[in-house]
CSV table of C-alpha atoms in Angstrom, one decimal:
chain,number,residue,atom,x,y,z
A,28,UNK,CA,-0.2,-0.5,-0.2
A,29,UNK,CA,1.0,2.7,-1.2
A,30,UNK,CA,3.1,5.5,1.9
A,31,UNK,CA,1.2,9.2,2.5
A,32,UNK,CA,5.2,10.3,2.5
A,33,UNK,CA,5.4,8.5,-1.0
A,34,UNK,CA,3.6,11.3,-2.3
A,35,UNK,CA,4.0,14.7,0.2
A,36,UNK,CA,7.7,15.2,1.6
A,37,UNK,CA,8.4,17.5,3.8
A,38,UNK,CA,11.9,17.9,4.4
A,39,UNK,CA,15.3,20.1,5.6
A,40,UNK,CA,18.8,19.7,3.6
A,41,UNK,CA,21.7,20.7,4.7
A,42,UNK,CA,24.3,21.7,2.6
A,43,UNK,CA,28.0,21.1,2.3
A,44,UNK,CA,29.7,24.6,4.3
A,45,UNK,CA,31.6,27.2,2.4
A,46,UNK,CA,35.2,28.1,4.0
A,47,UNK,CA,36.1,31.4,4.1
A,48,UNK,CA,39.3,33.3,5.6
A,49,UNK,CA,37.3,34.3,9.2
A,50,UNK,CA,33.9,31.5,8.9
A,51,UNK,CA,32.6,28.2,7.7
A,52,UNK,CA,28.8,28.4,6.6
A,53,UNK,CA,26.4,25.7,6.4
A,54,UNK,CA,22.9,26.5,3.7
A,55,UNK,CA,20.5,24.9,4.9
A,56,UNK,CA,16.9,25.1,2.8
A,57,UNK,CA,13.5,23.4,2.7
A,58,UNK,CA,11.7,21.7,0.6
A,59,UNK,CA,8.4,20.4,-0.5
A,60,UNK,CA,8.0,17.4,-3.2
A,61,UNK,CA,4.5,16.3,-4.1
A,62,UNK,CA,4.6,13.1,-6.4
A,63,UNK,CA,1.8,12.7,-8.8
A,64,UNK,CA,2.0,8.9,-11.2
A,65,UNK,CA,2.7,10.3,-13.5
A,66,UNK,CA,4.2,13.9,-12.7
A,67,UNK,CA,5.6,16.4,-9.7
A,68,UNK,CA,6.3,19.3,-8.4
A,69,UNK,CA,9.0,20.7,-6.6
A,70,UNK,CA,9.3,23.9,-3.7
A,71,UNK,CA,12.5,24.8,-2.6
A,72,UNK,CA,14.0,27.4,0.1
A,73,UNK,CA,16.2,28.4,1.4
A,74,UNK,CA,16.0,29.1,5.3
A,75,UNK,CA,19.0,29.3,7.5
A,76,UNK,CA,22.7,29.6,7.1
A,77,UNK,CA,24.4,27.8,9.7
A,78,UNK,CA,27.9,30.3,10.9
A,79,UNK,CA,30.2,29.2,12.2
A,80,UNK,CA,33.6,30.7,13.8
A,81,UNK,CA,35.8,29.9,15.8
A,82,UNK,CA,34.3,27.4,18.2
A,83,UNK,CA,30.4,30.0,17.3
A,84,UNK,CA,28.2,28.2,16.1
A,85,UNK,CA,25.3,31.0,15.1
A,86,UNK,CA,22.2,30.7,13.1
A,87,UNK,CA,21.8,33.6,11.1
A,88,UNK,CA,16.8,32.7,9.8
A,89,UNK,CA,15.9,34.0,5.8
A,90,UNK,CA,13.1,35.9,5.7
A,91,UNK,CA,11.5,36.1,2.2
A,92,UNK,CA,10.0,39.6,2.3
A,93,UNK,CA,8.4,39.6,-0.2
A,94,UNK,CA,6.4,36.8,0.2
A,95,UNK,CA,6.0,38.3,3.6
A,96,UNK,CA,4.3,41.3,2.3
A,97,UNK,CA,2.3,39.6,-1.2
A,98,UNK,CA,1.1,37.3,1.6
A,99,UNK,CA,-0.2,40.0,3.5
A,100,UNK,CA,-1.5,42.0,0.6
A,101,UNK,CA,-4.0,39.2,0.5
A,102,UNK,CA,-4.7,38.7,3.3
A,103,UNK,CA,-5.6,42.5,4.3
A,104,UNK,CA,-7.3,42.0,0.7
A,105,UNK,CA,-9.2,39.4,1.7
A,106,UNK,CA,-10.6,40.6,5.3
A,107,UNK,CA,-11.2,44.4,4.8
A,108,UNK,CA,-13.8,43.9,2.7
A,109,UNK,CA,-15.3,41.7,5.6
A,110,UNK,CA,-14.9,44.3,8.3
A,111,UNK,CA,-16.3,46.7,5.6
A,112,UNK,CA,-19.0,45.3,5.5
A,113,UNK,CA,-19.1,44.7,9.7
A,114,UNK,CA,-18.7,48.0,10.0
A,115,UNK,CA,-21.5,49.5,7.7
A,116,UNK,CA,-23.5,47.1,8.8
A,117,UNK,CA,-23.8,47.8,12.3
A,118,UNK,CA,-23.9,51.4,10.8
A,119,UNK,CA,-27.0,50.9,9.2
A,120,UNK,CA,-29.2,48.8,12.0
A,121,UNK,CA,-27.8,51.1,14.5
A,122,UNK,CA,-29.8,53.8,11.8
A,123,UNK,CA,-32.5,52.0,11.6
A,124,UNK,CA,-33.4,51.3,15.1
A,125,UNK,CA,-33.1,54.9,15.9
A,126,UNK,CA,-35.2,56.1,13.2
A,127,UNK,CA,-38.3,53.2,14.4
A,128,UNK,CA,-37.0,54.4,18.0
A,129,UNK,CA,-38.2,58.0,16.4
B,17,UNK,CA,-6.7,-8.0,-30.8
B,18,UNK,CA,-4.2,-8.0,-33.5
B,19,UNK,CA,-0.4,-8.0,-33.5
B,20,UNK,CA,0.5,-5.3,-33.9
B,21,UNK,CA,-1.3,-3.3,-30.9
B,22,UNK,CA,0.7,-5.2,-28.6
B,23,UNK,CA,3.0,-3.9,-30.6
B,24,UNK,CA,2.1,-1.0,-30.1
B,25,UNK,CA,2.5,-1.5,-26.7
B,26,UNK,CA,5.1,-2.7,-26.8
B,27,UNK,CA,6.8,0.2,-28.0
B,28,UNK,CA,5.7,2.5,-25.9
B,29,UNK,CA,6.6,1.1,-22.5
B,30,UNK,CA,10.0,2.5,-22.6
B,31,UNK,CA,9.1,5.6,-22.8
B,32,UNK,CA,7.3,5.5,-20.3
B,33,UNK,CA,10.6,4.6,-18.6
B,34,UNK,CA,12.1,7.6,-19.8
B,35,UNK,CA,9.2,9.6,-19.0
B,36,UNK,CA,9.3,8.0,-14.6
B,37,UNK,CA,13.3,8.5,-14.8
B,38,UNK,CA,12.6,12.1,-15.8
B,39,UNK,CA,10.0,13.0,-13.3
B,40,UNK,CA,12.3,11.5,-11.4
B,41,UNK,CA,15.6,13.0,-11.9
B,42,UNK,CA,13.3,16.1,-11.1
B,43,UNK,CA,13.5,15.7,-7.2
B,44,UNK,CA,17.1,15.1,-7.6
B,45,UNK,CA,17.3,18.1,-7.5
B,46,UNK,CA,16.4,19.3,-4.4
B,47,UNK,CA,19.6,19.8,-2.7
B,48,UNK,CA,21.0,24.0,-1.1
B,49,UNK,CA,23.3,23.5,-4.3
B,50,UNK,CA,20.0,24.5,-6.3
B,51,UNK,CA,18.6,27.4,-4.1
B,52,UNK,CA,22.6,28.7,-3.3
B,53,UNK,CA,24.8,30.7,-5.4
B,54,UNK,CA,27.9,29.6,-5.5
B,55,UNK,CA,30.7,32.3,-3.5
B,56,UNK,CA,31.3,34.8,-5.3
B,57,UNK,CA,34.6,37.1,-3.8
B,58,UNK,CA,35.6,39.9,-4.1
B,59,UNK,CA,37.9,41.9,-1.4
B,60,UNK,CA,37.3,41.3,1.6
B,61,UNK,CA,33.9,40.4,1.2
B,62,UNK,CA,32.2,36.9,0.3
B,63,UNK,CA,28.9,36.8,-1.2
B,64,UNK,CA,27.0,34.4,-2.0
B,65,UNK,CA,22.8,34.5,-3.3
B,66,UNK,CA,19.7,32.9,-1.7
B,67,UNK,CA,17.4,31.8,-4.0
B,68,UNK,CA,13.5,30.9,-3.8
B,69,UNK,CA,12.5,27.8,-6.4
B,70,UNK,CA,10.0,25.4,-7.7
B,71,UNK,CA,9.9,23.4,-10.9
B,72,UNK,CA,6.2,21.7,-12.2
B,73,UNK,CA,6.6,19.0,-14.4
B,74,UNK,CA,3.8,16.8,-16.0
B,75,UNK,CA,3.5,13.2,-18.9
B,76,UNK,CA,0.6,11.1,-20.0
B,77,UNK,CA,0.4,8.8,-22.3
B,78,UNK,CA,-2.1,6.5,-23.7
B,79,UNK,CA,-3.5,4.3,-26.7
B,80,UNK,CA,-5.7,1.8,-27.5
B,81,UNK,CA,-7.5,0.6,-30.6
B,82,UNK,CA,-10.5,-1.5,-32.3
B,83,UNK,CA,-12.2,-3.8,-34.2
B,84,UNK,CA,-14.8,-2.8,-36.8
B,85,UNK,CA,-17.8,-4.3,-39.2
B,86,UNK,CA,-16.2,-5.5,-42.5
B,87,UNK,CA,-16.7,-3.5,-45.1
B,88,UNK,CA,-17.0,-6.9,-47.6
B,89,UNK,CA,-15.9,-10.1,-47.0
B,90,UNK,CA,-12.6,-9.6,-48.9
B,91,UNK,CA,-11.2,-7.5,-46.5
B,92,UNK,CA,-10.8,-10.5,-42.9
B,93,UNK,CA,-10.4,-7.6,-39.9
B,94,UNK,CA,-10.4,-3.9,-40.3
B,95,UNK,CA,-8.3,-2.6,-37.3
B,96,UNK,CA,-7.5,0.2,-35.7
B,97,UNK,CA,-5.3,1.5,-33.2
B,98,UNK,CA,-3.1,4.4,-31.9
B,99,UNK,CA,-1.8,5.6,-29.4
B,100,UNK,CA,0.2,9.2,-28.0
B,101,UNK,CA,1.5,10.8,-25.6
B,102,UNK,CA,2.7,14.2,-24.0
B,103,UNK,CA,4.1,16.7,-21.7
B,104,UNK,CA,4.5,19.8,-20.3
B,105,UNK,CA,6.9,21.5,-16.9
B,106,UNK,CA,8.0,24.8,-16.2
B,107,UNK,CA,10.2,26.3,-13.1
B,108,UNK,CA,10.0,29.3,-11.3
B,109,UNK,CA,12.8,31.1,-9.6
B,110,UNK,CA,13.5,34.3,-7.6
B,111,UNK,CA,15.7,35.4,-5.9
B,112,UNK,CA,14.8,35.4,-2.1
B,113,UNK,CA,18.6,37.1,0.0
B,114,UNK,CA,22.0,37.9,0.1
B,115,UNK,CA,24.5,36.6,1.9
B,116,UNK,CA,27.0,39.1,2.6
B,117,UNK,CA,31.0,38.2,4.7
B,118,UNK,CA,32.0,40.4,5.7
B,119,UNK,CA,35.8,40.5,7.8
B,120,UNK,CA,33.4,42.3,10.5
B,121,UNK,CA,30.4,38.7,10.1
B,122,UNK,CA,28.2,38.0,8.2
B,123,UNK,CA,24.8,39.4,7.4
B,124,UNK,CA,21.5,38.6,5.6
B,125,UNK,CA,20.0,41.3,3.4
B,126,UNK,CA,17.2,40.3,2.1
B,127,UNK,CA,16.7,40.2,-1.7
B,128,UNK,CA,12.9,43.2,-2.5
B,129,UNK,CA,11.1,42.5,-5.4
B,130,UNK,CA,9.4,45.1,-5.1
B,131,UNK,CA,7.3,45.1,-9.2
B,132,UNK,CA,6.1,41.8,-7.6
B,133,UNK,CA,4.5,43.4,-4.2
B,134,UNK,CA,3.0,45.9,-6.3
B,135,UNK,CA,1.6,43.9,-8.9
B,136,UNK,CA,-0.6,41.8,-5.9
B,137,UNK,CA,-1.6,44.8,-4.1
B,138,UNK,CA,-3.1,46.5,-7.6
B,139,UNK,CA,-4.9,43.1,-8.5
B,140,UNK,CA,-5.9,43.3,-4.5
B,141,UNK,CA,-7.2,46.9,-5.1
B,142,UNK,CA,-9.0,45.5,-7.7
B,143,UNK,CA,-10.1,42.6,-6.5
B,144,UNK,CA,-11.7,44.9,-3.7
B,145,UNK,CA,-13.3,47.8,-5.6
B,146,UNK,CA,-14.8,44.6,-7.0
B,147,UNK,CA,-16.1,42.9,-3.6
B,148,UNK,CA,-17.4,46.6,-2.3
B,149,UNK,CA,-19.4,47.8,-4.8
B,150,UNK,CA,-20.9,44.2,-5.1
B,151,UNK,CA,-22.1,44.4,-1.5
B,152,UNK,CA,-23.1,48.3,-2.2
B,153,UNK,CA,-25.4,46.9,-5.0
């Protein structure tokens, strides 16, 4: 029987270390793999870089500002009309209540 | 059904195998080397570019055949058979950040794609305007 991981995989991989005179860098990336019987899809993004210097290790995360901004804009475009509708509806209801009271 | 049809099916098997091998190669590229560029050194500084990439691929093939009614008594077995296949794929890549290594330290500088953000913003504004117009109506 086919396993779920045969179709969908999310894995974090570390690359070969890059040596510079002062530092050693190890790149880290994340890959999403979707396999179909007659095709597939791969999405890979850099996640961090591990910096080693004199026995001291530091992890510097890589933030995709463009992706963050585009998703924020899309989320705002979905939420803002809903929010405006709620505000508009509340205002209309309040207006109608005032008219009925009069 | 017929020898020809069987031959067609047998001949298509190696093509299907090579297509599957090609799909297999798509998943072999999930190495960090594909995301991080080779370091470029200029003076005391070394620069590595980190990019995001996505790739997709698909193939399809099929074949078939059949026996029709004889046009006349002399035609023994009028048959028809055929097969075909096709495939497609695409890749996209986008730089995400630059890693700058200098004697003073290592820093990660993000690369902002202003054009992409602007296109998303204008599309979102258009969608919002349409949604608000529908709400008012």
